[in-house]
Amino acid sequence: MKKIIIAIDGHASCGKSTLAKDLAKKLEYRYIDTGAMYRAVTLFAIENNIIKNNDIDEKLLLKLLDKINIDFRYNEKLGKSDTFLNNKNVENKIRGMEVSDLVSPISTIGFVRKKLVALQQQMGDNKAIVMDGRDIGTVVFPEAELKIFLTASAKVRAKRRFDELTAKGETVNFEDILNNVQTRDKIDSGRKIAPLRQAEDAILIDNSNIGIKEQFEKVLKLVMS
Ligand code: DC
């Protein structure tokens, strides 16, 4: 079968990565989580005092931009890729609430997007890739052969994220998570550069009331058609 690019965009915590990972596994494609890349930049900014009291020192971030190296390495034990920031595995750190609260403002910055989009486009050079994010079908790969736009109600998404973090042993508050999901949606959709929106040729799936398996089968059919 011809190798293609599959672009999956959508709102925060609506299961994009679960779908993308399952598809990549089934098709033997590479999976790239672009949210992890924005999260890694955010972690770098936190660790290098670029963010103080929620204020981003953009000048300093630009100055240090070349010092940010992000790559994904396959974790045999877990059967998935881990995110590395400057040769350090940051997979767990980038999923916590501190990074989640600051990642949307970081991802509104033009020079950050320029750097990450260029990297993402390079990764798609040989096709056979499933990439998820907010602007994959609109900006990164406007020519992607298959584009999916996922959504679900904010409450359903917050509940899923709550369960995920609780299962990892994090002490979290449901209202904080709901607030985070809604705030991120607002910033992601309202920003000037590459706002979250459904590409005209993307297929919309609202998974508020459908399960992971049903959604997977539905998208797999689209891939095969
Ligand atoms: O997919 P995620 O929730 O891990 O993404 C974290 C944030 O990164 C999200 O709130 C907005 C930003 N992001 C983006 O601006 N563009 C992308 N392609 C992916 C993520």
JSON list of C-alpha atoms and ligand atoms in Angstrom, two decimals:
[
{"chain": "A", "resi": 1, "resn": "MET", "atom": "CA", "xyz": [0.00, 0.00, 0.00]},
{"chain": "A", "resi": 2, "resn": "LYS", "atom": "CA", "xyz": [1.17, 3.54, -0.76]},
{"chain": "A", "resi": 3, "resn": "LYS", "atom": "CA", "xyz": [2.71, 5.26, 2.28]},
{"chain": "A", "resi": 4, "resn": "ILE", "atom": "CA", "xyz": [0.85, 8.39, 3.30]},
{"chain": "A", "resi": 5, "resn": "ILE", "atom": "CA", "xyz": [0.87, 11.22, 5.86]},
{"chain": "A", "resi": 6, "resn": "ILE", "atom": "CA", "xyz": [-1.93, 11.13, 8.44]},
{"chain": "A", "resi": 7, "resn": "ALA", "atom": "CA", "xyz": [-2.58, 14.44, 10.20]},
{"chain": "A", "resi": 8, "resn": "ILE", "atom": "CA", "xyz": [-4.60, 14.38, 13.42]},
{"chain": "A", "resi": 9, "resn": "ASP", "atom": "CA", "xyz": [-5.59, 17.70, 14.96]},
{"chain": "A", "resi": 10, "resn": "GLY", "atom": "CA", "xyz": [-8.06, 18.63, 17.64]},
{"chain": "A", "resi": 11, "resn": "HIS", "atom": "CA", "xyz": [-8.78, 20.05, 21.06]},
{"chain": "A", "resi": 12, "resn": "ALA", "atom": "CA", "xyz": [-6.71, 19.43, 24.20]},
{"chain": "A", "resi": 13, "resn": "SER", "atom": "CA", "xyz": [-6.97, 15.94, 25.71]},
{"chain": "A", "resi": 14, "resn": "CYS", "atom": "CA", "xyz": [-9.38, 14.48, 23.18]},
{"chain": "A", "resi": 15, "resn": "GLY", "atom": "CA", "xyz": [-7.43, 11.28, 22.60]},
{"chain": "A", "resi": 16, "resn": "LYS", "atom": "CA", "xyz": [-5.38, 12.34, 19.59]},
{"chain": "A", "resi": 17, "resn": "SER", "atom": "CA", "xyz": [-2.26, 10.56, 20.77]},
{"chain": "A", "resi": 18, "resn": "THR", "atom": "CA", "xyz": [-4.07, 7.30, 21.58]},
{"chain": "A", "resi": 19, "resn": "LEU", "atom": "CA", "xyz": [-5.56, 7.19, 18.10]},
{"chain": "A", "resi": 20, "resn": "ALA", "atom": "CA", "xyz": [-2.31, 8.26, 16.43]},
{"chain": "A", "resi": 21, "resn": "LYS", "atom": "CA", "xyz": [-0.26, 5.68, 18.34]},
{"chain": "A", "resi": 22, "resn": "ASP", "atom": "CA", "xyz": [-2.67, 2.84, 17.52]},
{"chain": "A", "resi": 23, "resn": "LEU", "atom": "CA", "xyz": [-2.72, 3.78, 13.84]},
{"chain": "A", "resi": 24, "resn": "ALA", "atom": "CA", "xyz": [1.07, 4.02, 13.66]},
{"chain": "A", "resi": 25, "resn": "LYS", "atom": "CA", "xyz": [1.43, 0.61, 15.27]},
{"chain": "A", "resi": 26, "resn": "LYS", "atom": "CA", "xyz": [-1.07, -1.02, 12.93]},
{"chain": "A", "resi": 27, "resn": "LEU", "atom": "CA", "xyz": [0.35, 0.58, 9.78]},
{"chain": "A", "resi": 28, "resn": "GLU", "atom": "CA", "xyz": [3.99, 0.35, 10.91]},
{"chain": "A", "resi": 29, "resn": "TYR", "atom": "CA", "xyz": [4.31, 4.11, 10.55]},
{"chain": "A", "resi": 30, "resn": "ARG", "atom": "CA", "xyz": [6.25, 6.57, 12.66]},
{"chain": "A", "resi": 31, "resn": "TYR", "atom": "CA", "xyz": [4.24, 8.45, 15.28]},
{"chain": "A", "resi": 32, "resn": "ILE", "atom": "CA", "xyz": [5.11, 12.05, 16.16]},
{"chain": "A", "resi": 33, "resn": "ASP", "atom": "CA", "xyz": [3.46, 13.84, 19.07]},
{"chain": "A", "resi": 34, "resn": "THR", "atom": "CA", "xyz": [3.99, 17.52, 18.24]},
{"chain": "A", "resi": 35, "resn": "GLY", "atom": "CA", "xyz": [2.41, 18.61, 21.53]},
{"chain": "A", "resi": 36, "resn": "ALA", "atom": "CA", "xyz": [5.35, 16.91, 23.26]},
{"chain": "A", "resi": 37, "resn": "MET", "atom": "CA", "xyz": [7.70, 19.19, 21.31]},
{"chain": "A", "resi": 38, "resn": "TYR", "atom": "CA", "xyz": [5.91, 22.36, 22.50]},
{"chain": "A", "resi": 39, "resn": "ARG", "atom": "CA", "xyz": [5.89, 20.86, 26.00]},
{"chain": "A", "resi": 40, "resn": "ALA", "atom": "CA", "xyz": [9.65, 20.23, 25.83]},
{"chain": "A", "resi": 41, "resn": "VAL", "atom": "CA", "xyz": [10.29, 23.86, 24.84]},
{"chain": "A", "resi": 42, "resn": "THR", "atom": "CA", "xyz": [8.11, 24.91, 27.79]},
{"chain": "A", "resi": 43, "resn": "LEU", "atom": "CA", "xyz": [10.08, 22.71, 30.18]},
{"chain": "A", "resi": 44, "resn": "PHE", "atom": "CA", "xyz": [13.32, 24.20, 28.83]},
{"chain": "A", "resi": 45, "resn": "ALA", "atom": "CA", "xyz": [11.91, 27.69, 29.48]},
{"chain": "A", "resi": 46, "resn": "ILE", "atom": "CA", "xyz": [10.93, 26.78, 33.05]},
{"chain": "A", "resi": 47, "resn": "GLU", "atom": "CA", "xyz": [14.29, 25.18, 33.82]},
{"chain": "A", "resi": 48, "resn": "ASN", "atom": "CA", "xyz": [16.26, 28.10, 32.40]},
{"chain": "A", "resi": 49, "resn": "ASN", "atom": "CA", "xyz": [14.38, 30.87, 34.21]},
{"chain": "A", "resi": 50, "resn": "ILE", "atom": "CA", "xyz": [12.84, 32.11, 30.99]},
{"chain": "A", "resi": 51, "resn": "ILE", "atom": "CA", "xyz": [9.42, 32.07, 32.65]},
{"chain": "A", "resi": 52, "resn": "LYS", "atom": "CA", "xyz": [9.07, 33.99, 35.89]},
{"chain": "A", "resi": 53, "resn": "ASN", "atom": "CA", "xyz": [5.68, 34.53, 37.54]},
{"chain": "A", "resi": 54, "resn": "ASN", "atom": "CA", "xyz": [3.96, 33.41, 34.32]},
{"chain": "A", "resi": 55, "resn": "ASP", "atom": "CA", "xyz": [5.90, 36.03, 32.34]},
{"chain": "A", "resi": 56, "resn": "ILE", "atom": "CA", "xyz": [7.85, 34.74, 29.35]},
{"chain": "A", "resi": 57, "resn": "ASP", "atom": "CA", "xyz": [11.15, 36.47, 28.58]},
{"chain": "A", "resi": 58, "resn": "GLU", "atom": "CA", "xyz": [10.87, 36.10, 24.80]},
{"chain": "A", "resi": 59, "resn": "LYS", "atom": "CA", "xyz": [14.22, 37.79, 24.14]},
{"chain": "A", "resi": 60, "resn": "LEU", "atom": "CA", "xyz": [16.03, 35.26, 26.29]},
{"chain": "A", "resi": 61, "resn": "LEU", "atom": "CA", "xyz": [14.08, 32.37, 24.76]},
{"chain": "A", "resi": 62, "resn": "LEU", "atom": "CA", "xyz": [15.07, 33.50, 21.27]},
{"chain": "A", "resi": 63, "resn": "LYS", "atom": "CA", "xyz": [18.69, 33.79, 22.36]},
{"chain": "A", "resi": 64, "resn": "LEU", "atom": "CA", "xyz": [18.69, 30.24, 23.72]},
{"chain": "A", "resi": 65, "resn": "LEU", "atom": "CA", "xyz": [16.52, 28.71, 20.98]},
{"chain": "A", "resi": 66, "resn": "ASP", "atom": "CA", "xyz": [19.48, 26.98, 19.29]},
{"chain": "A", "resi": 67, "resn": "LYS", "atom": "CA", "xyz": [20.31, 25.27, 22.59]},
{"chain": "A", "resi": 68, "resn": "ILE", "atom": "CA", "xyz": [17.02, 23.35, 22.48]},
{"chain": "A", "resi": 69, "resn": "ASN", "atom": "CA", "xyz": [17.37, 19.91, 20.95]},
{"chain": "A", "resi": 70, "resn": "ILE", "atom": "CA", "xyz": [14.32, 17.67, 20.88]},
{"chain": "A", "resi": 71, "resn": "ASP", "atom": "CA", "xyz": [14.14, 14.11, 19.65]},
{"chain": "A", "resi": 72, "resn": "PHE", "atom": "CA", "xyz": [12.07, 10.97, 20.18]},
{"chain": "A", "resi": 73, "resn": "ARG", "atom": "CA", "xyz": [13.61, 7.63, 21.12]},
{"chain": "A", "resi": 74, "resn": "TYR", "atom": "CA", "xyz": [11.85, 4.32, 21.07]},
{"chain": "A", "resi": 75, "resn": "ASN", "atom": "CA", "xyz": [11.40, 2.74, 24.50]},
{"chain": "A", "resi": 76, "resn": "GLU", "atom": "CA", "xyz": [11.47, -1.03, 23.92]},
{"chain": "A", "resi": 77, "resn": "LYS", "atom": "CA", "xyz": [10.13, -1.76, 27.38]},
{"chain": "A", "resi": 78, "resn": "LEU", "atom": "CA", "xyz": [7.04, 0.43, 27.02]},
{"chain": "A", "resi": 79, "resn": "GLY", "atom": "CA", "xyz": [6.61, -0.10, 23.29]},
{"chain": "A", "resi": 80, "resn": "LYS", "atom": "CA", "xyz": [6.41, 3.66, 22.63]},
{"chain": "A", "resi": 81, "resn": "SER", "atom": "CA", "xyz": [8.62, 6.67, 22.03]},
{"chain": "A", "resi": 82, "resn": "ASP", "atom": "CA", "xyz": [9.91, 8.91, 24.81]},
{"chain": "A", "resi": 83, "resn": "THR", "atom": "CA", "xyz": [10.58, 12.62, 24.36]},
{"chain": "A", "resi": 84, "resn": "PHE", "atom": "CA", "xyz": [14.19, 13.73, 24.90]},
{"chain": "A", "resi": 85, "resn": "LEU", "atom": "CA", "xyz": [15.22, 17.31, 25.59]},
{"chain": "A", "resi": 86, "resn": "ASN", "atom": "CA", "xyz": [18.96, 17.86, 25.19]},
{"chain": "A", "resi": 87, "resn": "ASN", "atom": "CA", "xyz": [19.61, 14.13, 25.62]},
{"chain": "A", "resi": 88, "resn": "LYS", "atom": "CA", "xyz": [17.48, 13.83, 28.78]},
{"chain": "A", "resi": 89, "resn": "ASN", "atom": "CA", "xyz": [14.32, 11.76, 28.93]},
{"chain": "A", "resi": 90, "resn": "VAL", "atom": "CA", "xyz": [11.62, 14.29, 29.88]},
{"chain": "A", "resi": 91, "resn": "GLU", "atom": "CA", "xyz": [8.59, 12.17, 29.04]},
{"chain": "A", "resi": 92, "resn": "ASN", "atom": "CA", "xyz": [7.11, 12.31, 32.54]},
{"chain": "A", "resi": 93, "resn": "LYS", "atom": "CA", "xyz": [8.08, 15.88, 33.37]},
{"chain": "A", "resi": 94, "resn": "ILE", "atom": "CA", "xyz": [6.39, 17.36, 30.30]},
{"chain": "A", "resi": 95, "resn": "ARG", "atom": "CA", "xyz": [3.01, 15.79, 31.16]},
{"chain": "A", "resi": 96, "resn": "GLY", "atom": "CA", "xyz": [2.64, 17.41, 34.60]},
{"chain": "A", "resi": 97, "resn": "MET", "atom": "CA", "xyz": [0.41, 20.36, 35.42]},
{"chain": "A", "resi": 98, "resn": "GLU", "atom": "CA", "xyz": [3.21, 22.95, 35.58]},
{"chain": "A", "resi": 99, "resn": "VAL", "atom": "CA", "xyz": [4.11, 22.42, 31.93]},
{"chain": "A", "resi": 100, "resn": "SER", "atom": "CA", "xyz": [0.42, 22.00, 30.94]},
{"chain": "A", "resi": 101, "resn": "ASP", "atom": "CA", "xyz": [-0.38, 25.40, 32.40]},
{"chain": "A", "resi": 102, "resn": "LEU", "atom": "CA", "xyz": [2.39, 27.20, 30.49]},
{"chain": "A", "resi": 103, "resn": "VAL", "atom": "CA", "xyz": [2.55, 25.35, 27.17]},
{"chain": "A", "resi": 104, "resn": "SER", "atom": "CA", "xyz": [-0.22, 27.24, 25.35]},
{"chain": "A", "resi": 105, "resn": "PRO", "atom": "CA", "xyz": [1.34, 30.69, 25.88]},
{"chain": "A", "resi": 106, "resn": "ILE", "atom": "CA", "xyz": [4.73, 29.30, 24.77]},
{"chain": "A", "resi": 107, "resn": "SER", "atom": "CA", "xyz": [3.16, 27.86, 21.64]},
{"chain": "A", "resi": 108, "resn": "THR", "atom": "CA", "xyz": [1.78, 31.24, 20.55]},
{"chain": "A", "resi": 109, "resn": "ILE", "atom": "CA", "xyz": [5.34, 32.50, 19.95]},
{"chain": "A", "resi": 110, "resn": "GLY", "atom": "CA", "xyz": [6.16, 32.73, 16.25]},
{"chain": "A", "resi": 111, "resn": "PHE", "atom": "CA", "xyz": [9.85, 31.80, 16.39]},
{"chain": "A", "resi": 112, "resn": "VAL", "atom": "CA", "xyz": [9.09, 28.74, 18.53]},
{"chain": "A", "resi": 113, "resn": "ARG", "atom": "CA", "xyz": [6.52, 27.55, 15.99]},
{"chain": "A", "resi": 114, "resn": "LYS", "atom": "CA", "xyz": [8.89, 28.23, 13.08]},
{"chain": "A", "resi": 115, "resn": "LYS", "atom": "CA", "xyz": [11.59, 26.04, 14.61]},
{"chain": "A", "resi": 116, "resn": "LEU", "atom": "CA", "xyz": [9.24, 23.18, 15.50]},
{"chain": "A", "resi": 117, "resn": "VAL", "atom": "CA", "xyz": [7.27, 23.24, 12.24]},
{"chain": "A", "resi": 118, "resn": "ALA", "atom": "CA", "xyz": [10.53, 22.97, 10.25]},
{"chain": "A", "resi": 119, "resn": "LEU", "atom": "CA", "xyz": [11.56, 19.97, 12.35]},
{"chain": "A", "resi": 120, "resn": "GLN", "atom": "CA", "xyz": [8.15, 18.34, 11.93]},
{"chain": "A", "resi": 121, "resn": "GLN", "atom": "CA", "xyz": [8.21, 18.82, 8.15]},
{"chain": "A", "resi": 122, "resn": "GLN", "atom": "CA", "xyz": [11.63, 17.17, 7.99]},
{"chain": "A", "resi": 123, "resn": "MET", "atom": "CA", "xyz": [10.25, 14.19, 9.91]},
{"chain": "A", "resi": 124, "resn": "GLY", "atom": "CA", "xyz": [7.59, 13.74, 7.21]},
{"chain": "A", "resi": 125, "resn": "ASP", "atom": "CA", "xyz": [10.04, 13.68, 4.31]},
{"chain": "A", "resi": 126, "resn": "ASN", "atom": "CA", "xyz": [9.62, 9.94, 3.79]},
{"chain": "A", "resi": 127, "resn": "LYS", "atom": "CA", "xyz": [5.86, 9.85, 4.50]},
{"chain": "A", "resi": 128, "resn": "ALA", "atom": "CA", "xyz": [4.63, 6.80, 6.49]},
{"chain": "A", "resi": 129, "resn": "ILE", "atom": "CA", "xyz": [3.96, 9.06, 9.44]},
{"chain": "A", "resi": 130, "resn": "VAL", "atom": "CA", "xyz": [1.10, 9.81, 11.82]},
{"chain": "A", "resi": 131, "resn": "MET", "atom": "CA", "xyz": [1.45, 13.24, 13.40]},
{"chain": "A", "resi": 132, "resn": "ASP", "atom": "CA", "xyz": [-0.87, 14.80, 15.93]},
{"chain": "A", "resi": 133, "resn": "GLY", "atom": "CA", "xyz": [-1.19, 18.38, 17.12]},
{"chain": "A", "resi": 134, "resn": "ARG", "atom": "CA", "xyz": [-3.16, 21.55, 16.41]},
{"chain": "A", "resi": 135, "resn": "ASP", "atom": "CA", "xyz": [-1.91, 22.75, 13.01]},
{"chain": "A", "resi": 136, "resn": "ILE", "atom": "CA", "xyz": [-0.77, 19.59, 11.27]},
{"chain": "A", "resi": 137, "resn": "GLY", "atom": "CA", "xyz": [-3.49, 19.53, 8.60]},
{"chain": "A", "resi": 138, "resn": "THR", "atom": "CA", "xyz": [-3.49, 23.30, 8.16]},
{"chain": "A", "resi": 139, "resn": "VAL", "atom": "CA", "xyz": [0.17, 24.35, 8.38]},
{"chain": "A", "resi": 140, "resn": "VAL", "atom": "CA", "xyz": [2.66, 21.49, 8.78]},
{"chain": "A", "resi": 141, "resn": "PHE", "atom": "CA", "xyz": [1.25, 19.15, 6.12]},
{"chain": "A", "resi": 142, "resn": "PRO", "atom": "CA", "xyz": [-1.53, 20.93, 4.21]},
{"chain": "A", "resi": 143, "resn": "GLU", "atom": "CA", "xyz": [-1.07, 18.22, 1.56]},
{"chain": "A", "resi": 144, "resn": "ALA", "atom": "CA", "xyz": [-1.53, 15.29, 3.97]},
{"chain": "A", "resi": 145, "resn": "GLU", "atom": "CA", "xyz": [-3.48, 12.47, 2.32]},
{"chain": "A", "resi": 146, "resn": "LEU", "atom": "CA", "xyz": [-5.71, 11.95, 5.37]},
{"chain": "A", "resi": 147, "resn": "LYS", "atom": "CA", "xyz": [-6.72, 14.61, 7.89]},
{"chain": "A", "resi": 148, "resn": "ILE", "atom": "CA", "xyz": [-8.74, 13.92, 11.01]},
{"chain": "A", "resi": 149, "resn": "PHE", "atom": "CA", "xyz": [-10.10, 16.57, 13.36]},
{"chain": "A", "resi": 150, "resn": "LEU", "atom": "CA", "xyz": [-10.99, 15.19, 16.79]},
{"chain": "A", "resi": 151, "resn": "THR", "atom": "CA", "xyz": [-13.10, 16.75, 19.45]},
{"chain": "A", "resi": 152, "resn": "ALA", "atom": "CA", "xyz": [-15.18, 15.88, 22.53]},
{"chain": "A", "resi": 153, "resn": "SER", "atom": "CA", "xyz": [-16.96, 17.88, 25.22]},
{"chain": "A", "resi": 154, "resn": "ALA", "atom": "CA", "xyz": [-14.63, 19.68, 27.65]},
{"chain": "A", "resi": 155, "resn": "LYS", "atom": "CA", "xyz": [-16.01, 17.73, 30.62]},
{"chain": "A", "resi": 156, "resn": "VAL", "atom": "CA", "xyz": [-15.42, 14.35, 28.98]},
{"chain": "A", "resi": 157, "resn": "ARG", "atom": "CA", "xyz": [-11.87, 15.39, 28.08]},
{"chain": "A", "resi": 158, "resn": "ALA", "atom": "CA", "xyz": [-11.11, 16.68, 31.57]},
{"chain": "A", "resi": 159, "resn": "LYS", "atom": "CA", "xyz": [-12.41, 13.45, 33.11]},
{"chain": "A", "resi": 160, "resn": "ARG", "atom": "CA", "xyz": [-10.16, 11.35, 30.86]},
{"chain": "A", "resi": 161, "resn": "ARG", "atom": "CA", "xyz": [-7.13, 13.49, 31.73]},
{"chain": "A", "resi": 162, "resn": "PHE", "atom": "CA", "xyz": [-8.02, 13.34, 35.42]},
{"chain": "A", "resi": 163, "resn": "ASP", "atom": "CA", "xyz": [-8.16, 9.53, 35.29]},
{"chain": "A", "resi": 164, "resn": "GLU", "atom": "CA", "xyz": [-4.87, 9.37, 33.38]},
{"chain": "A", "resi": 165, "resn": "LEU", "atom": "CA", "xyz": [-2.98, 11.59, 35.86]},
{"chain": "A", "resi": 166, "resn": "THR", "atom": "CA", "xyz": [-4.55, 9.92, 38.90]},
{"chain": "A", "resi": 167, "resn": "ALA", "atom": "CA", "xyz": [-3.53, 6.51, 37.54]},
{"chain": "A", "resi": 168, "resn": "LYS", "atom": "CA", "xyz": [0.05, 7.82, 37.38]},
{"chain": "A", "resi": 169, "resn": "GLY", "atom": "CA", "xyz": [-0.15, 8.74, 41.06]},
{"chain": "A", "resi": 170, "resn": "GLU", "atom": "CA", "xyz": [-0.44, 12.52, 40.61]},
{"chain": "A", "resi": 171, "resn": "THR", "atom": "CA", "xyz": [-2.68, 14.34, 43.06]},
{"chain": "A", "resi": 172, "resn": "VAL", "atom": "CA", "xyz": [-4.90, 16.49, 40.90]},
{"chain": "A", "resi": 173, "resn": "ASN", "atom": "CA", "xyz": [-8.11, 18.42, 41.17]},
{"chain": "A", "resi": 174, "resn": "PHE", "atom": "CA", "xyz": [-10.84, 17.89, 38.55]},
{"chain": "A", "resi": 175, "resn": "GLU", "atom": "CA", "xyz": [-11.80, 21.59, 38.41]},
{"chain": "A", "resi": 176, "resn": "ASP", "atom": "CA", "xyz": [-8.14, 22.58, 37.81]},
{"chain": "A", "resi": 177, "resn": "ILE", "atom": "CA", "xyz": [-7.93, 20.15, 34.91]},
{"chain": "A", "resi": 178, "resn": "LEU", "atom": "CA", "xyz": [-11.22, 21.31, 33.41]},
{"chain": "A", "resi": 179, "resn": "ASN", "atom": "CA", "xyz": [-10.00, 24.86, 33.70]},
{"chain": "A", "resi": 180, "resn": "ASN", "atom": "CA", "xyz": [-6.67, 23.95, 32.06]},
{"chain": "A", "resi": 181, "resn": "VAL", "atom": "CA", "xyz": [-8.39, 22.18, 29.15]},
{"chain": "A", "resi": 182, "resn": "GLN", "atom": "CA", "xyz": [-10.77, 25.10, 28.53]},
{"chain": "A", "resi": 183, "resn": "THR", "atom": "CA", "xyz": [-8.07, 27.75, 28.84]},
{"chain": "A", "resi": 184, "resn": "ARG", "atom": "CA", "xyz": [-5.78, 25.87, 26.45]},
{"chain": "A", "resi": 185, "resn": "ASP", "atom": "CA", "xyz": [-8.60, 25.50, 23.91]},
{"chain": "A", "resi": 186, "resn": "LYS", "atom": "CA", "xyz": [-9.21, 29.22, 24.09]},
{"chain": "A", "resi": 187, "resn": "ILE", "atom": "CA", "xyz": [-5.56, 30.18, 23.63]},
{"chain": "A", "resi": 188, "resn": "ASP", "atom": "CA", "xyz": [-4.93, 27.50, 20.97]},
{"chain": "A", "resi": 189, "resn": "SER", "atom": "CA", "xyz": [-7.97, 28.54, 18.91]},
{"chain": "A", "resi": 190, "resn": "GLY", "atom": "CA", "xyz": [-7.56, 32.28, 19.42]},
{"chain": "A", "resi": 191, "resn": "ARG", "atom": "CA", "xyz": [-3.85, 32.77, 18.71]},
{"chain": "A", "resi": 192, "resn": "LYS", "atom": "CA", "xyz": [-2.76, 34.76, 15.65]},
{"chain": "A", "resi": 193, "resn": "ILE", "atom": "CA", "xyz": [-0.29, 32.24, 14.25]},
{"chain": "A", "resi": 194, "resn": "ALA", "atom": "CA", "xyz": [-1.53, 28.80, 13.17]},
{"chain": "A", "resi": 195, "resn": "PRO", "atom": "CA", "xyz": [-4.64, 28.74, 15.37]},
{"chain": "A", "resi": 196, "resn": "LEU", "atom": "CA", "xyz": [-6.36, 25.44, 16.05]},
{"chain": "A", "resi": 197, "resn": "ARG", "atom": "CA", "xyz": [-8.99, 24.97, 13.39]},
{"chain": "A", "resi": 198, "resn": "GLN", "atom": "CA", "xyz": [-10.38, 22.18, 11.30]},
{"chain": "A", "resi": 199, "resn": "ALA", "atom": "CA", "xyz": [-8.83, 22.04, 7.82]},
{"chain": "A", "resi": 200, "resn": "GLU", "atom": "CA", "xyz": [-11.48, 22.23, 5.10]},
{"chain": "A", "resi": 201, "resn": "ASP", "atom": "CA", "xyz": [-10.67, 18.74, 3.93]},
{"chain": "A", "resi": 202, "resn": "ALA", "atom": "CA", "xyz": [-10.41, 17.18, 7.42]},
{"chain": "A", "resi": 203, "resn": "ILE", "atom": "CA", "xyz": [-12.89, 14.61, 8.67]},
{"chain": "A", "resi": 204, "resn": "LEU", "atom": "CA", "xyz": [-14.53, 15.62, 11.95]},
{"chain": "A", "resi": 205, "resn": "ILE", "atom": "CA", "xyz": [-14.95, 13.01, 14.68]},
{"chain": "A", "resi": 206, "resn": "ASP", "atom": "CA", "xyz": [-16.63, 13.88, 18.00]},
{"chain": "A", "resi": 207, "resn": "ASN", "atom": "CA", "xyz": [-15.64, 11.07, 20.35]},
{"chain": "A", "resi": 208, "resn": "SER", "atom": "CA", "xyz": [-17.64, 12.21, 23.42]},
{"chain": "A", "resi": 209, "resn": "ASN", "atom": "CA", "xyz": [-19.77, 9.11, 23.07]},
{"chain": "A", "resi": 210, "resn": "ILE", "atom": "CA", "xyz": [-17.66, 6.66, 21.15]},
{"chain": "A", "resi": 211, "resn": "GLY", "atom": "CA", "xyz": [-14.96, 4.38, 22.47]},
{"chain": "A", "resi": 212, "resn": "ILE", "atom": "CA", "xyz": [-11.31, 4.11, 21.51]},
{"chain": "A", "resi": 213, "resn": "LYS", "atom": "CA", "xyz": [-11.82, 0.89, 19.55]},
{"chain": "A", "resi": 214, "resn": "GLU", "atom": "CA", "xyz": [-14.79, 2.14, 17.54]},
{"chain": "A", "resi": 215, "resn": "GLN", "atom": "CA", "xyz": [-12.95, 5.34, 16.70]},
{"chain": "A", "resi": 216, "resn": "PHE", "atom": "CA", "xyz": [-9.85, 3.40, 15.63]},
{"chain": "A", "resi": 217, "resn": "GLU", "atom": "CA", "xyz": [-11.87, 1.10, 13.32]},
{"chain": "A", "resi": 218, "resn": "LYS", "atom": "CA", "xyz": [-13.58, 4.11, 11.77]},
{"chain": "A", "resi": 219, "resn": "VAL", "atom": "CA", "xyz": [-10.29, 5.85, 10.97]},
{"chain": "A", "resi": 220, "resn": "LEU", "atom": "CA", "xyz": [-8.61, 2.66, 9.79]},
{"chain": "A", "resi": 221, "resn": "LYS", "atom": "CA", "xyz": [-11.43, 2.27, 7.26]},
{"chain": "A", "resi": 222, "resn": "LEU", "atom": "CA", "xyz": [-10.68, 5.78, 6.01]},
{"chain": "A", "resi": 223, "resn": "VAL", "atom": "CA", "xyz": [-6.98, 4.91, 5.65]},
{"chain": "A", "resi": 224, "resn": "MET", "atom": "CA", "xyz": [-7.81, 1.78, 3.66]},
{"chain": "A", "resi": 225, "resn": "SER", "atom": "CA", "xyz": [-10.43, 3.45, 1.43]},
{"chain": "B", "resi": 1, "resn": "DC", "atom": "O1", "xyz": [-1.27, 17.93, 22.34]},
{"chain": "B", "resi": 1, "resn": "DC", "atom": "P1", "xyz": [-0.91, 18.55, 23.71]},
{"chain": "B", "resi": 1, "resn": "DC", "atom": "O2", "xyz": [-2.11, 18.85, 24.54]},
{"chain": "B", "resi": 1, "resn": "DC", "atom": "O3", "xyz": [0.14, 17.81, 24.42]},
{"chain": "B", "resi": 1, "resn": "DC", "atom": "O4", "xyz": [-0.28, 19.98, 23.30]},
{"chain": "B", "resi": 1, "resn": "DC", "atom": "C1", "xyz": [0.18, 20.88, 24.26]},
{"chain": "B", "resi": 1, "resn": "DC", "atom": "C2", "xyz": [0.07, 22.30, 23.74]},
{"chain": "B", "resi": 1, "resn": "DC", "atom": "O5", "xyz": [0.97, 22.50, 22.67]},
{"chain": "B", "resi": 1, "resn": "DC", "atom": "C3", "xyz": [-1.30, 22.72, 23.21]},
{"chain": "B", "resi": 1, "resn": "DC", "atom": "O6", "xyz": [-2.10, 23.27, 24.23]},
{"chain": "B", "resi": 1, "resn": "DC", "atom": "C4", "xyz": [-0.97, 23.71, 22.14]},
{"chain": "B", "resi": 1, "resn": "DC", "atom": "C5", "xyz": [0.41, 23.38, 21.70]},
{"chain": "B", "resi": 1, "resn": "DC", "atom": "N1", "xyz": [0.49, 22.75, 20.39]},
{"chain": "B", "resi": 1, "resn": "DC", "atom": "C6", "xyz": [0.48, 23.57, 19.29]},
{"chain": "B", "resi": 1, "resn": "DC", "atom": "O7", "xyz": [0.35, 24.78, 19.42]},
{"chain": "B", "resi": 1, "resn": "DC", "atom": "N2", "xyz": [0.64, 23.04, 18.05]},
{"chain": "B", "resi": 1, "resn": "DC", "atom": "C7", "xyz": [0.78, 21.72, 17.88]},
{"chain": "B", "resi": 1, "resn": "DC", "atom": "N3", "xyz": [0.95, 21.24, 16.65]},
{"chain": "B", "resi": 1, "resn": "DC", "atom": "C8", "xyz": [0.76, 20.86, 19.01]},
{"chain": "B", "resi": 1, "resn": "DC", "atom": "C9", "xyz": [0.59, 21.40, 20.25]}
]
